[in-house]
Structures are given as C-alpha cells and as structure tokens.
N, CA, C and O of each residue as an XYZ file, in Angstrom:
476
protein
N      21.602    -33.137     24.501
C      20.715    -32.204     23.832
C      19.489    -32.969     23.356
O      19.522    -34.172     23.094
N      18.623    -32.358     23.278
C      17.176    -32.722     23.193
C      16.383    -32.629     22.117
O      15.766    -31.616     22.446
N      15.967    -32.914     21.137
C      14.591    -32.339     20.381
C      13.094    -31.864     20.956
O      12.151    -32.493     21.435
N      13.371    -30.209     20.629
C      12.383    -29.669     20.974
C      10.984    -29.587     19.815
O      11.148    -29.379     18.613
N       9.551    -29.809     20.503
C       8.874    -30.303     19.450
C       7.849    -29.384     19.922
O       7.671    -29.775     21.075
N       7.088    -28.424     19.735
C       5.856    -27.613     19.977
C       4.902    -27.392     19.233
O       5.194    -27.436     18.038
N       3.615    -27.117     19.528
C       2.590    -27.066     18.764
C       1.575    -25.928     19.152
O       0.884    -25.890     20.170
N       1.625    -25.070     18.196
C       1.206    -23.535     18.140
C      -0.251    -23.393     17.233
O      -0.739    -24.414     16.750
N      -0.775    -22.331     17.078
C      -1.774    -22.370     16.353
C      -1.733    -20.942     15.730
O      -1.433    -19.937     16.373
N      -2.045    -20.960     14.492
C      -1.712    -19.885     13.313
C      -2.621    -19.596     12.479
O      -3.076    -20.587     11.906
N      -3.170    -18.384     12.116
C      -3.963    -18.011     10.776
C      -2.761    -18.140      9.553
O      -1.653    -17.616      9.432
N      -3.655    -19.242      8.586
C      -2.817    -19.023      7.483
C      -3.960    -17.904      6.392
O      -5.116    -18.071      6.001
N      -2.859    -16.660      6.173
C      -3.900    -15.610      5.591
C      -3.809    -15.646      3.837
O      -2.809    -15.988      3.207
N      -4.813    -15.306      3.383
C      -5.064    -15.576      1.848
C      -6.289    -14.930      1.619
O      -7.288    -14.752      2.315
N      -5.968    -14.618      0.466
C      -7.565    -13.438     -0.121
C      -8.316    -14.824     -1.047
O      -9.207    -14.610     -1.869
N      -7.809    -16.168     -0.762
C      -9.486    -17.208     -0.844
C     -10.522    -17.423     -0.439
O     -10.601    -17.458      0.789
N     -11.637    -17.637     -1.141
C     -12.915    -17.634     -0.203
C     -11.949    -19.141      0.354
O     -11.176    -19.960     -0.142
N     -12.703    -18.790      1.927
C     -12.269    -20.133      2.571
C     -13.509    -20.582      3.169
O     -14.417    -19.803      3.461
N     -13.565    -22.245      3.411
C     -14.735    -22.329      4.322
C     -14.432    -21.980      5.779
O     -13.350    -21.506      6.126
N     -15.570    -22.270      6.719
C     -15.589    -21.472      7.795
C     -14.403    -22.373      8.375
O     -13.312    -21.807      8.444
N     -14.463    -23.514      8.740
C     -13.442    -24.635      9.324
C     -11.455    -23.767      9.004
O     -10.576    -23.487      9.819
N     -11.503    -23.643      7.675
C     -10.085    -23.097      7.609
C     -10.127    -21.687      7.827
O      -9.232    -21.197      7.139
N     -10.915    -20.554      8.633
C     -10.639    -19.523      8.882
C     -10.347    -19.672      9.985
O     -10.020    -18.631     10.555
N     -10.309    -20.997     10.842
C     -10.332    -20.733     12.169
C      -8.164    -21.246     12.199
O      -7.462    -21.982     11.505
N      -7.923    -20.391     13.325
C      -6.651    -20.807     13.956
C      -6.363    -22.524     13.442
O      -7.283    -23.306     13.680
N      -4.958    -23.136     12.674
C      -4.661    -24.004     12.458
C      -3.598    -24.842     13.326
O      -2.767    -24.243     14.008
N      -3.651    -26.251     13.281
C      -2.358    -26.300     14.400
C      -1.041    -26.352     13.287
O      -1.154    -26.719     12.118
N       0.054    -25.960     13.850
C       1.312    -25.674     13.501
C       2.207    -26.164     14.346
O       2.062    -26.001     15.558
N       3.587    -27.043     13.665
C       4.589    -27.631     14.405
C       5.507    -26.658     14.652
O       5.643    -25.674     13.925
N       6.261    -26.907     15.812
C       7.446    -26.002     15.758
C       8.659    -26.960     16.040
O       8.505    -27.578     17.093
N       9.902    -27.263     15.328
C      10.430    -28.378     15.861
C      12.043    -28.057     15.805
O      12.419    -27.446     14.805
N      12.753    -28.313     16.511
C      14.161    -28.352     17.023
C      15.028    -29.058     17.012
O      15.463    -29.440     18.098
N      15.617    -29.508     15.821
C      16.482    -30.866     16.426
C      17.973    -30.839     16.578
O      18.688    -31.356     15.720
N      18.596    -30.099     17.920
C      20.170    -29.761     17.745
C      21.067    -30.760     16.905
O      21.736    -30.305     15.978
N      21.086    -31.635     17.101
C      21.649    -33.044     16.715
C      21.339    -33.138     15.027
O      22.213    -33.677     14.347
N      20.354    -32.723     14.480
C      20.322    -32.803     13.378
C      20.531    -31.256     12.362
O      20.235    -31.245     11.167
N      20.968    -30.284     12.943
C      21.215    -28.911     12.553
C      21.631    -27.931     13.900
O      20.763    -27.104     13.619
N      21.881    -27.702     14.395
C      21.710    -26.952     15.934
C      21.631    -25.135     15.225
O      21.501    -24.211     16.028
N      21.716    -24.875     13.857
C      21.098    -23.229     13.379
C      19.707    -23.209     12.867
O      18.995    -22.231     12.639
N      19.501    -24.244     12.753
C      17.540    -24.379     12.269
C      16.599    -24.845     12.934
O      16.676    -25.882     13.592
N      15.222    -23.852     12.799
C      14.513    -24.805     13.448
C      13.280    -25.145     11.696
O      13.428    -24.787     10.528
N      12.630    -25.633     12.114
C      10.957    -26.186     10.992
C      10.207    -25.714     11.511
O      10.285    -25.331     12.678
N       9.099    -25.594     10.647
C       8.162    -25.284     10.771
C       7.137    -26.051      9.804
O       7.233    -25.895      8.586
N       6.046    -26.975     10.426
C       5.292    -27.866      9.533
C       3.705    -27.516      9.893
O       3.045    -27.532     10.932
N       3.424    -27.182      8.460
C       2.413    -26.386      8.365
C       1.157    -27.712      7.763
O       1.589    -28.634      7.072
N      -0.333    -27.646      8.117
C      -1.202    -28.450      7.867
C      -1.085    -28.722      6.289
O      -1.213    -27.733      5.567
N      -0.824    -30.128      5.607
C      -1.366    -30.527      4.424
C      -0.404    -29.850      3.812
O      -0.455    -29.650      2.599
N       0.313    -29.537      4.359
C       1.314    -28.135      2.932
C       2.987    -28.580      3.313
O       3.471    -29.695      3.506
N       3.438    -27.604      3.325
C       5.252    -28.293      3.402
C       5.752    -27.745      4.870
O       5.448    -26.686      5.420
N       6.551    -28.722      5.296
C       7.596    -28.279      6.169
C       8.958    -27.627      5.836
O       9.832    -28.082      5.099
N       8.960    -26.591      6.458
C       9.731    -25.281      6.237
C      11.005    -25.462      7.117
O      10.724    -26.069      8.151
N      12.739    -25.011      6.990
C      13.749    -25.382      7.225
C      14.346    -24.024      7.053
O      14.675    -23.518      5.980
N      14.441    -23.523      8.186
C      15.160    -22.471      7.998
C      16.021    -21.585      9.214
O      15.577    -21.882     10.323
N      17.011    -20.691      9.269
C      17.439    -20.306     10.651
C      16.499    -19.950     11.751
O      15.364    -19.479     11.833
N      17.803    -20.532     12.888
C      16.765    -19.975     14.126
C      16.838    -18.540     14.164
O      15.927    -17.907     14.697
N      17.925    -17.907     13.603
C      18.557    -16.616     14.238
C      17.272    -15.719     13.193
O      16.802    -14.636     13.543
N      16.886    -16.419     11.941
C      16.370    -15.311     11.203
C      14.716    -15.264     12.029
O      14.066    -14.219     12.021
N      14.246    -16.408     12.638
C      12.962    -16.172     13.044
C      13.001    -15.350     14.466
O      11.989    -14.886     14.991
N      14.538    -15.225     15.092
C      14.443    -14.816     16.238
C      14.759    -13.004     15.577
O      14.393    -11.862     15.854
N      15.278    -13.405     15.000
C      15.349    -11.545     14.262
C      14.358    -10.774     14.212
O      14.184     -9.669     14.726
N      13.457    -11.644     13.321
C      12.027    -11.710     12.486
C      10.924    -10.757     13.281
O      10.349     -9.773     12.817
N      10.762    -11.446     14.891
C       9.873    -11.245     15.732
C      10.462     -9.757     16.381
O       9.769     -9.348     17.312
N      11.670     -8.872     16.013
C      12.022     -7.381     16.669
C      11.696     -6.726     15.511
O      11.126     -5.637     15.580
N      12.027     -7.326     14.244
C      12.241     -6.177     12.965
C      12.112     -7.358     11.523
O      12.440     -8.544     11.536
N      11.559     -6.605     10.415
C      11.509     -7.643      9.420
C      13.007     -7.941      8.891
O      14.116     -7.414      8.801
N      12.284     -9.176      8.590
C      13.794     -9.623      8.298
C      13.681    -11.181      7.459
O      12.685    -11.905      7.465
N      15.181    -11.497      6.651
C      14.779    -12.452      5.635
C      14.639    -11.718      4.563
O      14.001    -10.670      4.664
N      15.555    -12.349      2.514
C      15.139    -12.196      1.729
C      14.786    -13.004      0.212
O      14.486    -12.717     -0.947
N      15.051    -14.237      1.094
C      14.419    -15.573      0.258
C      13.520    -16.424      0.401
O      12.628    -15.752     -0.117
N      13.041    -17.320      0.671
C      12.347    -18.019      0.720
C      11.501    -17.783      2.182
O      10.326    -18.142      2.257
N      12.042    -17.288      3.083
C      11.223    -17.124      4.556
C      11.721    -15.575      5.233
O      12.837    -15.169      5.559
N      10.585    -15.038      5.270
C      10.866    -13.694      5.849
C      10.111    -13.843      7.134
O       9.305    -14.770      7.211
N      10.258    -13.133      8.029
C       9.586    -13.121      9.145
C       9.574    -11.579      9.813
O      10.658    -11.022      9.984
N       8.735    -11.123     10.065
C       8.248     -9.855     10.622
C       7.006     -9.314     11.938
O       5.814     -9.621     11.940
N       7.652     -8.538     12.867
C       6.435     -8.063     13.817
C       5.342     -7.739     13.190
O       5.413     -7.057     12.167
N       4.212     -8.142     13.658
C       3.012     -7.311     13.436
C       2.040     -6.409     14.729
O       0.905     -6.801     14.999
N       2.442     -5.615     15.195
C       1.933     -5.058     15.755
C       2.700     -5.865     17.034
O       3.390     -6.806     16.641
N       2.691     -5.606     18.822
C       3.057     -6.347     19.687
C       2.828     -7.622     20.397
O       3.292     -8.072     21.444
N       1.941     -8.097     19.496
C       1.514     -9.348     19.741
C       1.506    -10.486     18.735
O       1.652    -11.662     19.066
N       1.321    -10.057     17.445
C       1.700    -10.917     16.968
C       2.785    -10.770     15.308
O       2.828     -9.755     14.613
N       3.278    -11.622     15.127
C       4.393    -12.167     14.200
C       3.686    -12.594     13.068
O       2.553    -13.074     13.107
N       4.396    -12.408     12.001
C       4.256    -13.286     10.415
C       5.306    -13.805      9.788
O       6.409    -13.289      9.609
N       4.883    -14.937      9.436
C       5.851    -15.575      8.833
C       5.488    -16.087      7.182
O       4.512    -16.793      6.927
N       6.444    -15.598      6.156
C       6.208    -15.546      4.898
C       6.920    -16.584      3.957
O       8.003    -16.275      3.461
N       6.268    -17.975      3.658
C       6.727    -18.731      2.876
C       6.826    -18.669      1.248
O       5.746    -18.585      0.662
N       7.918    -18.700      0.523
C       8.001    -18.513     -0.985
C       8.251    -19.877     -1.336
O       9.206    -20.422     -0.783
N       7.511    -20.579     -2.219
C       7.747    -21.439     -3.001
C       7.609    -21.558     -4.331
O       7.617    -20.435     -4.834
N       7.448    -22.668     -5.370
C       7.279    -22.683     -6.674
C       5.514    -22.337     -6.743
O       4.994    -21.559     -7.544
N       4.758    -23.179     -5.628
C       3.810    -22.941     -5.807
C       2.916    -21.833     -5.403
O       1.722    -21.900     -5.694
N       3.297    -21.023     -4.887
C       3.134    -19.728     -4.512
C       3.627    -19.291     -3.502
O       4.840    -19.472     -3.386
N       2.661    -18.316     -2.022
C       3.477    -17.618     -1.238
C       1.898    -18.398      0.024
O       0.718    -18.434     -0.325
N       2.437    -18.891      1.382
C       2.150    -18.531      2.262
C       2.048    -18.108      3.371
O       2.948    -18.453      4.137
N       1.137    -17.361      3.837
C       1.844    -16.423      4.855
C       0.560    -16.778      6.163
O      -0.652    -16.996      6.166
N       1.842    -16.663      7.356
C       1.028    -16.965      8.244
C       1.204    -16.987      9.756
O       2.179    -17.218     10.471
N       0.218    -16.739      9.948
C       0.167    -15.203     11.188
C       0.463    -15.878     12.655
O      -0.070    -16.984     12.748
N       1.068    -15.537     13.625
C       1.161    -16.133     14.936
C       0.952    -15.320     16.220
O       0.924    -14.099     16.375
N       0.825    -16.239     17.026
C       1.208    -15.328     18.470
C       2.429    -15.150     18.602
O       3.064    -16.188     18.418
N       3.281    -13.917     18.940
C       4.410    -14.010     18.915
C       5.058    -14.681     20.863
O       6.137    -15.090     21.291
N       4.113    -14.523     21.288
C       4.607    -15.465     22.796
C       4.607    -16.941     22.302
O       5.257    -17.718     23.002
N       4.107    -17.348     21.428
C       4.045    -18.848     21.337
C       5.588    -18.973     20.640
O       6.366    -19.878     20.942
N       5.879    -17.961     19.705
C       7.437    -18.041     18.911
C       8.273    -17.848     19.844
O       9.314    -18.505     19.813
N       8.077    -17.031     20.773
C       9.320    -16.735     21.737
C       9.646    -18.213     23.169
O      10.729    -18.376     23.731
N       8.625    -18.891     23.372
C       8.435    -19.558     24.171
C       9.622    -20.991     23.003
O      10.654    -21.631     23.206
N       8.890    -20.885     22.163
C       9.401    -21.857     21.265
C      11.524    -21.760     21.245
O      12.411    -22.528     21.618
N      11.499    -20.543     20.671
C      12.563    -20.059     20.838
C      13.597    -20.233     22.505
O      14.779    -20.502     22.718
N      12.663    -19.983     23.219
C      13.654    -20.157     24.323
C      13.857    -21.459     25.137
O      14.655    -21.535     26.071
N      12.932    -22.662     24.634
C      12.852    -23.777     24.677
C      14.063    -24.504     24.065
O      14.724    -25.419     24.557
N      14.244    -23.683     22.486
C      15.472    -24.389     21.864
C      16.789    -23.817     22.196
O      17.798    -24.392     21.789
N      16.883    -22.650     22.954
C      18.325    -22.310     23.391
C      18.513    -22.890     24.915
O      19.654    -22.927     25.375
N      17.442    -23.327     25.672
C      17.464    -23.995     26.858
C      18.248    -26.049     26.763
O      18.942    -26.732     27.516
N      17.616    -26.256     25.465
C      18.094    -27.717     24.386
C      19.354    -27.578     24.421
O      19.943    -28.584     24.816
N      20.262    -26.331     24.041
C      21.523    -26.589     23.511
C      22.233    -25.367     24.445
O      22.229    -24.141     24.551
N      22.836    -26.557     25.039
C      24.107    -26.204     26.511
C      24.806    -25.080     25.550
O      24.942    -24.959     24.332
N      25.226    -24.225     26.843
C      25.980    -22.757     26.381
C      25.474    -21.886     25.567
O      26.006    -20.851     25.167
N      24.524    -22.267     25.338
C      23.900    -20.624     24.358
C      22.979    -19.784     25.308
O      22.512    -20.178     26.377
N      22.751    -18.195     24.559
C      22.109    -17.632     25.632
C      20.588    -17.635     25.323
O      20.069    -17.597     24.207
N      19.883    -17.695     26.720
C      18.205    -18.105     26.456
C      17.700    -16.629     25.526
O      18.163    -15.525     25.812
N      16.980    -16.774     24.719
C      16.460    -15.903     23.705
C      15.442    -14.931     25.052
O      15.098    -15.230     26.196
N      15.319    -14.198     24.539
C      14.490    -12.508     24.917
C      12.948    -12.531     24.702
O      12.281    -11.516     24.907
C-alpha cells in the first residue's frame, strides 16, 4: 500500500476584505496514508492547519451534507463541494472542485487492496 499525496486548488471563502492574491484559487494537499490510518484522509490547507478526518465522511459529504463536528462536508451545486472546518480559532470553509475530491478519493481506494473504487 502506498501513500497517496494530491494537490488541488480551493477558494477559501470568508466575508474578509481580502487582497486580490488570496481571492484567487489556493493550493491544497490531499493526503492518504493507509499505513498510518487506512479510515482517514488530511487535508493541509495554506499557512493554517492540517485537517484529519474520515474518508467515508468526505466521500458522503460530496452526495449529501454530512458531518457534525469539527468537519462537515457538503454538495454545492454539481460541480462543486465544501468543506467546513471548526476550530478554537474559528470556522473555515472551503470550496472545491468536486472532480478533484472524487479523483482524490478513488486514488485512495485504488492504494488499499480489496476495497471498492469510490463513484
């Protein structure tokens, strides 16, 4: 089994004035490591925290909302996905292609022999 490691690009959304540089699409990790969890994947977001949480809830996430602690994940319309971080220091939320999540996703059930490739 393998560590799967991808790199996506995401609006992180917020009612801050932002400068022009952070309105644009950010890069975002997507990372897999069977060997070190085989039910989670991360998610490491620019300058801010890396996120640890099920695969099953982000694969949920992207048909129907779903999640009610710290990471929710939900369709937005047919193209793209949100994903909602809760911490001490506030909430961020942040927007994707949902082909880049699903690609991601079926990358990490392709990693780990006998499971079925995600949808």
């Amino acid at each position: 089994m393998s560590v799967v490691e991808q790199y996506a690009r995401a609006h992180i959304v917020t009612d801050a004035d932002l400068v022009e540089e952070e309105r644009d699409a950010v890069p975002v990790v997507l990372r897999y490591d069977p060997e070190d969890d085989p039910r989670s994947v991360r998610v490491g977001l620019p300058d801010r925290h890396e996120w640890t949480f099920s695969r099953t809830l982000l694969e949920q996430g992207l048909r129907a909302p779903a999640g009610t602690g710290e990471v929710r994940v939900w369709p937005l319309g047919r193209v793209q996905a949100v994903v909602e971080f809760h911490s001490s220091q506030g909430v961020s939320v942040v927007q994707f292609d949902s082909q880049a999540l699903l690609r991601f996703l079926r990358r990490t059930y392709t990693a780990t022999a006998g499971e079925p490739v995600a949808r």
